[in-house]
JSON list of C-alpha atoms in Angstrom, two decimals:
[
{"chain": "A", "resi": 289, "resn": "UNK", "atom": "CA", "xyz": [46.12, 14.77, 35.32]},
{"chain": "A", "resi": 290, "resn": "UNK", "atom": "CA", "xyz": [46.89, 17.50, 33.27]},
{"chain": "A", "resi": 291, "resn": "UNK", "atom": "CA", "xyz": [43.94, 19.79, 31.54]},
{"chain": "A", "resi": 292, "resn": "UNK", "atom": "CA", "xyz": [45.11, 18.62, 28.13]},
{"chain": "A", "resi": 293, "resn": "UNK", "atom": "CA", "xyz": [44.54, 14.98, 29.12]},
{"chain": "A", "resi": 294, "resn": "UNK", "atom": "CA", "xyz": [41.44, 15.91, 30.82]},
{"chain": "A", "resi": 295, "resn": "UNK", "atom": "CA", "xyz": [40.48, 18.09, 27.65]},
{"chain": "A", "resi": 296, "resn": "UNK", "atom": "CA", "xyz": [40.97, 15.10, 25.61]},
{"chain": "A", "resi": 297, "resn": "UNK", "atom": "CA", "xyz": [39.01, 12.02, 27.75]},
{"chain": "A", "resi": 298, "resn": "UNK", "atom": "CA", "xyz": [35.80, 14.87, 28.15]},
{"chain": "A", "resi": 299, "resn": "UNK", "atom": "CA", "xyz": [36.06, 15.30, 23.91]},
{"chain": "A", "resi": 300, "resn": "UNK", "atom": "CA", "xyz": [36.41, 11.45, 23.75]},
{"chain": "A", "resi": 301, "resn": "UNK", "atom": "CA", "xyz": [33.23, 11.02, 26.25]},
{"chain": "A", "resi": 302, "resn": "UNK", "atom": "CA", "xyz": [31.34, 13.22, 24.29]},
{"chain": "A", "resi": 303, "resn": "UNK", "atom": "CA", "xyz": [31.80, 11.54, 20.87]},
{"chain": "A", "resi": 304, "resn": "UNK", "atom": "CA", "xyz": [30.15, 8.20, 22.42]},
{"chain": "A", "resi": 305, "resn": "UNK", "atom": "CA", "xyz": [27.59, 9.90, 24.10]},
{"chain": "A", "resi": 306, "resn": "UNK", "atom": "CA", "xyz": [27.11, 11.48, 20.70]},
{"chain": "A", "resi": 307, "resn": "UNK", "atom": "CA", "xyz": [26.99, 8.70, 19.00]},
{"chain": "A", "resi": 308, "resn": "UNK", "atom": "CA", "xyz": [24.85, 6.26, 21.04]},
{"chain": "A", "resi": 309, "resn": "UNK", "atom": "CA", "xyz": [22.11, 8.83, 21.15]},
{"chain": "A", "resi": 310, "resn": "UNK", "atom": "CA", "xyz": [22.32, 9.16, 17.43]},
{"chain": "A", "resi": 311, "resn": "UNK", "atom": "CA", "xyz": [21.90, 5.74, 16.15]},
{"chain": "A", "resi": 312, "resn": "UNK", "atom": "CA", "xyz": [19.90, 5.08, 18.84]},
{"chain": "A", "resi": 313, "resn": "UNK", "atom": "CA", "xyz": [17.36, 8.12, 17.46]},
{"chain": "A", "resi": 314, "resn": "UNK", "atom": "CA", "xyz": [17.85, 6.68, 14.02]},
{"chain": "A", "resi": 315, "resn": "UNK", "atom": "CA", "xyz": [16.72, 3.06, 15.46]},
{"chain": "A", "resi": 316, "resn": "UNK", "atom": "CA", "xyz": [13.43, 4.37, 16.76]},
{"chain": "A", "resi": 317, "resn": "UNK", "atom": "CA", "xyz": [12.45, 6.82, 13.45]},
{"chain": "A", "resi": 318, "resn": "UNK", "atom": "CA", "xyz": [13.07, 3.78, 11.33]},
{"chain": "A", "resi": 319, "resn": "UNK", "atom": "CA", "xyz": [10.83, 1.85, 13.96]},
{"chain": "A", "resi": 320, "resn": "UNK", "atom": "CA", "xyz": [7.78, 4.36, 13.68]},
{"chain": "A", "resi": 321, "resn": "UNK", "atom": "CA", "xyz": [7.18, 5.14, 10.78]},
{"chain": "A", "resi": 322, "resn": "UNK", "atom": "CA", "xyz": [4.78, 3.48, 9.08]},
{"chain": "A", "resi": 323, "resn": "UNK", "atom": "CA", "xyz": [5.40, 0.68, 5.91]},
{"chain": "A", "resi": 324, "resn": "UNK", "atom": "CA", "xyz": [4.88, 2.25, 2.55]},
{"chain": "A", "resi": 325, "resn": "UNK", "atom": "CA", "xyz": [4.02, 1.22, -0.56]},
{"chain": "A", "resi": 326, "resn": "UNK", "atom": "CA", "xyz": [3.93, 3.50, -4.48]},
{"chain": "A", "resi": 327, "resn": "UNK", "atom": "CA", "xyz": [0.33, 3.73, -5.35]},
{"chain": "A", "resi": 328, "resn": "UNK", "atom": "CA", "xyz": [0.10, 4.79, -9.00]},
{"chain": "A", "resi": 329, "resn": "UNK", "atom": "CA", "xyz": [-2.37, 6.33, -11.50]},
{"chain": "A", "resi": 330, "resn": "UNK", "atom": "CA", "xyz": [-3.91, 8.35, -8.73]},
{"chain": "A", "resi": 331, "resn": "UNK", "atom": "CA", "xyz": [-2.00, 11.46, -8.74]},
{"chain": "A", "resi": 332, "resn": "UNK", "atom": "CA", "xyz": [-3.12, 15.28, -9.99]},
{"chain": "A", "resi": 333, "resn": "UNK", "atom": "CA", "xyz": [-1.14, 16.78, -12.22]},
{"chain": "A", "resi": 334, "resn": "UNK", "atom": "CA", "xyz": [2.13, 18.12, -10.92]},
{"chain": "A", "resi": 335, "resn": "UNK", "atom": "CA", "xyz": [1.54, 16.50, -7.63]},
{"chain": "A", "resi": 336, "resn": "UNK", "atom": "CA", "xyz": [3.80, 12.62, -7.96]},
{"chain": "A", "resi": 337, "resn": "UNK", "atom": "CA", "xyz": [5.89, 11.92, -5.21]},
{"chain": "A", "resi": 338, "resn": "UNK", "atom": "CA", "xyz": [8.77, 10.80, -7.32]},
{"chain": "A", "resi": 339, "resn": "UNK", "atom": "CA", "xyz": [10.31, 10.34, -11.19]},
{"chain": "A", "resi": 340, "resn": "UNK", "atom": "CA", "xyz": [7.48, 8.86, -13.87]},
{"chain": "A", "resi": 341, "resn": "UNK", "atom": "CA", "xyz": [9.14, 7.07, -16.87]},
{"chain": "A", "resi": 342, "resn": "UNK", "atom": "CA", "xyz": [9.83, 10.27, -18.75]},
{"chain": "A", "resi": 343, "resn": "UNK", "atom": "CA", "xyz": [10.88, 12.59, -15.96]},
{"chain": "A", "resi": 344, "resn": "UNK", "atom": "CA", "xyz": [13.16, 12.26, -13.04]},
{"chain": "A", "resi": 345, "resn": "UNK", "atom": "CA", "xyz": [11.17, 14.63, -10.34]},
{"chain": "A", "resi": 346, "resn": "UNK", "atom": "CA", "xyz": [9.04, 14.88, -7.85]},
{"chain": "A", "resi": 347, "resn": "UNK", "atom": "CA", "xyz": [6.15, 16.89, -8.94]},
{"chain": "A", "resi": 348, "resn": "UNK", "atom": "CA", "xyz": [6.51, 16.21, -13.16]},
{"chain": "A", "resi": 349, "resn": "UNK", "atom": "CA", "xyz": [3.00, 14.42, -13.51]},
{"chain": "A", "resi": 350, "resn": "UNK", "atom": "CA", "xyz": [1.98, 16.36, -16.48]},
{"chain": "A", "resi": 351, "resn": "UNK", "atom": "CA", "xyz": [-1.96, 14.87, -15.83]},
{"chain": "A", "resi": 352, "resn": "UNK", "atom": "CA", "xyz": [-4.28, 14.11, -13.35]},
{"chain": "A", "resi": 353, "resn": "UNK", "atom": "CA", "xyz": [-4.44, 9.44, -13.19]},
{"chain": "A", "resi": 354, "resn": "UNK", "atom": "CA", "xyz": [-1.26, 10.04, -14.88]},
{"chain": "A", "resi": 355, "resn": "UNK", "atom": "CA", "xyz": [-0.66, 5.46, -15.01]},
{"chain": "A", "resi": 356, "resn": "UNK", "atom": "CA", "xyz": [3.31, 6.00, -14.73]},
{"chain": "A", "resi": 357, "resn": "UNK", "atom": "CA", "xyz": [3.43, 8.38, -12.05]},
{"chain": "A", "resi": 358, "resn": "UNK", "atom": "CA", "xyz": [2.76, 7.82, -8.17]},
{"chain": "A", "resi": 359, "resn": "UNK", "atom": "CA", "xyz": [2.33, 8.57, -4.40]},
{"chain": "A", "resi": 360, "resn": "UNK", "atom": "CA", "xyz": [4.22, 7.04, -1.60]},
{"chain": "A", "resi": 361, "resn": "UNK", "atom": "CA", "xyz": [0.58, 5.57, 0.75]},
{"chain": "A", "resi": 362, "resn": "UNK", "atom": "CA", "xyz": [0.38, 3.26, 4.00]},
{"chain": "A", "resi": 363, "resn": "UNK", "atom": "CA", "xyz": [0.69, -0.36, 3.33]},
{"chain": "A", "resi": 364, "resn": "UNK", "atom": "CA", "xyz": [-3.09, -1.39, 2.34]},
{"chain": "A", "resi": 365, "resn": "UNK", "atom": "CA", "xyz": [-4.19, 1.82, 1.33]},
{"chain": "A", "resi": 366, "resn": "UNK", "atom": "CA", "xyz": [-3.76, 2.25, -2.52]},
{"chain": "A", "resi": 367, "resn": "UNK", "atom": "CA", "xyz": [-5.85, -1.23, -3.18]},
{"chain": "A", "resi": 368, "resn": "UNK", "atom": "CA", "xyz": [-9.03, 0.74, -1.63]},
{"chain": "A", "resi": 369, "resn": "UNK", "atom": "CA", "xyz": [-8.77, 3.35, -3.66]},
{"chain": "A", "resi": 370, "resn": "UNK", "atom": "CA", "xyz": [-10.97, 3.50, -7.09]},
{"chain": "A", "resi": 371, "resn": "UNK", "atom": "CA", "xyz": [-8.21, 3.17, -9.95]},
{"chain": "A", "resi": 372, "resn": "UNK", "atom": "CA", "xyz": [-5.04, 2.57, -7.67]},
{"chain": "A", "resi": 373, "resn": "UNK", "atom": "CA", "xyz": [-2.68, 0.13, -8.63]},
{"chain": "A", "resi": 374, "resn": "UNK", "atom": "CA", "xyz": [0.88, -1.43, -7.30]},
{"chain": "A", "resi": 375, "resn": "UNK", "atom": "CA", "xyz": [2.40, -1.68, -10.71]},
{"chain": "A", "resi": 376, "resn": "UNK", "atom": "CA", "xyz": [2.84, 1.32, -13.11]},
{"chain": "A", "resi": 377, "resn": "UNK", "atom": "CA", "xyz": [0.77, 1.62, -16.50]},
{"chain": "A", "resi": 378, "resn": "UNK", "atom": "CA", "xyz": [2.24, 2.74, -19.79]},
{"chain": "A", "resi": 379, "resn": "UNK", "atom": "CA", "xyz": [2.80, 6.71, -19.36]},
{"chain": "A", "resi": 380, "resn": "UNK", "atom": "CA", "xyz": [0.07, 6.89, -22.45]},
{"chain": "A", "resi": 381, "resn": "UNK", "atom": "CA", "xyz": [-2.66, 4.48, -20.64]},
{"chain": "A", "resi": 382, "resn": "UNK", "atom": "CA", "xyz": [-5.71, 6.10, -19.63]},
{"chain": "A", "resi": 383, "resn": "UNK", "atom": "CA", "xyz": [-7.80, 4.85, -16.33]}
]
C-alpha cells in the first residue's frame, strides 16, 4: 500500500470518527437541556432576551414589566411568578 493510499483511508477514518462524535455531542446537548418557554412582562429595562414588537434585539426593553418584551424560563416557571404571562401584552399595557 502506498503512503498516498494510506494518507487517504487515515483522512477518510478521521472524517467518520469526526463526524459520529459530533452529532452524537449534538444528540446529548439537545437531550439536556432543559424545555423552555418566553415569559413576558417580567423583564427590567434593557434586560429581554429577545426582539419586543418595536425592536429586533436582545436587550431593547426600554422599561421595567415592559408587556411585549420577554425572558426565555424553565417550563412551569413564568406561571409562578407575580405578573408573568405566556402571551405578550400590547407594548403600551401596563401590569
Amino acid at each position: 500500500m502506498s503512503d498516498k493510499s494510506q494518507l487517504i483511508k487515515s483522512a477518510v477514518a478521521g472524517l467518520l470518527a469526526l463526524t459520529a462524535t459530533g452529532s452524537m455531542a449534538a444528540t446529548v446537548s439537545a437531550t439536556a437541556m432543559p424545555q423552555t418557554e418566553k415569559c413576558y412582562g417580567i423583564v427590567k429595562a434593557g434586560m429581554n432576551d429577545c426582539q419586543t414588537s418595536k425592536t429586533a434585539c436582545a436587550g431593547s426593553a426600554t422599561k421595567d414589566r415592559q408587556a411585549d418584551a420577554f425572558l426565555f424560563l424553565p417550563k412551569g416557571a413564568c406561571e409562578k411568578i407575580v405578573g408573568g404571562s405566556l402571551t405578550p401584552g400590547k407594548p403600551d399595557d401596563k401590569k
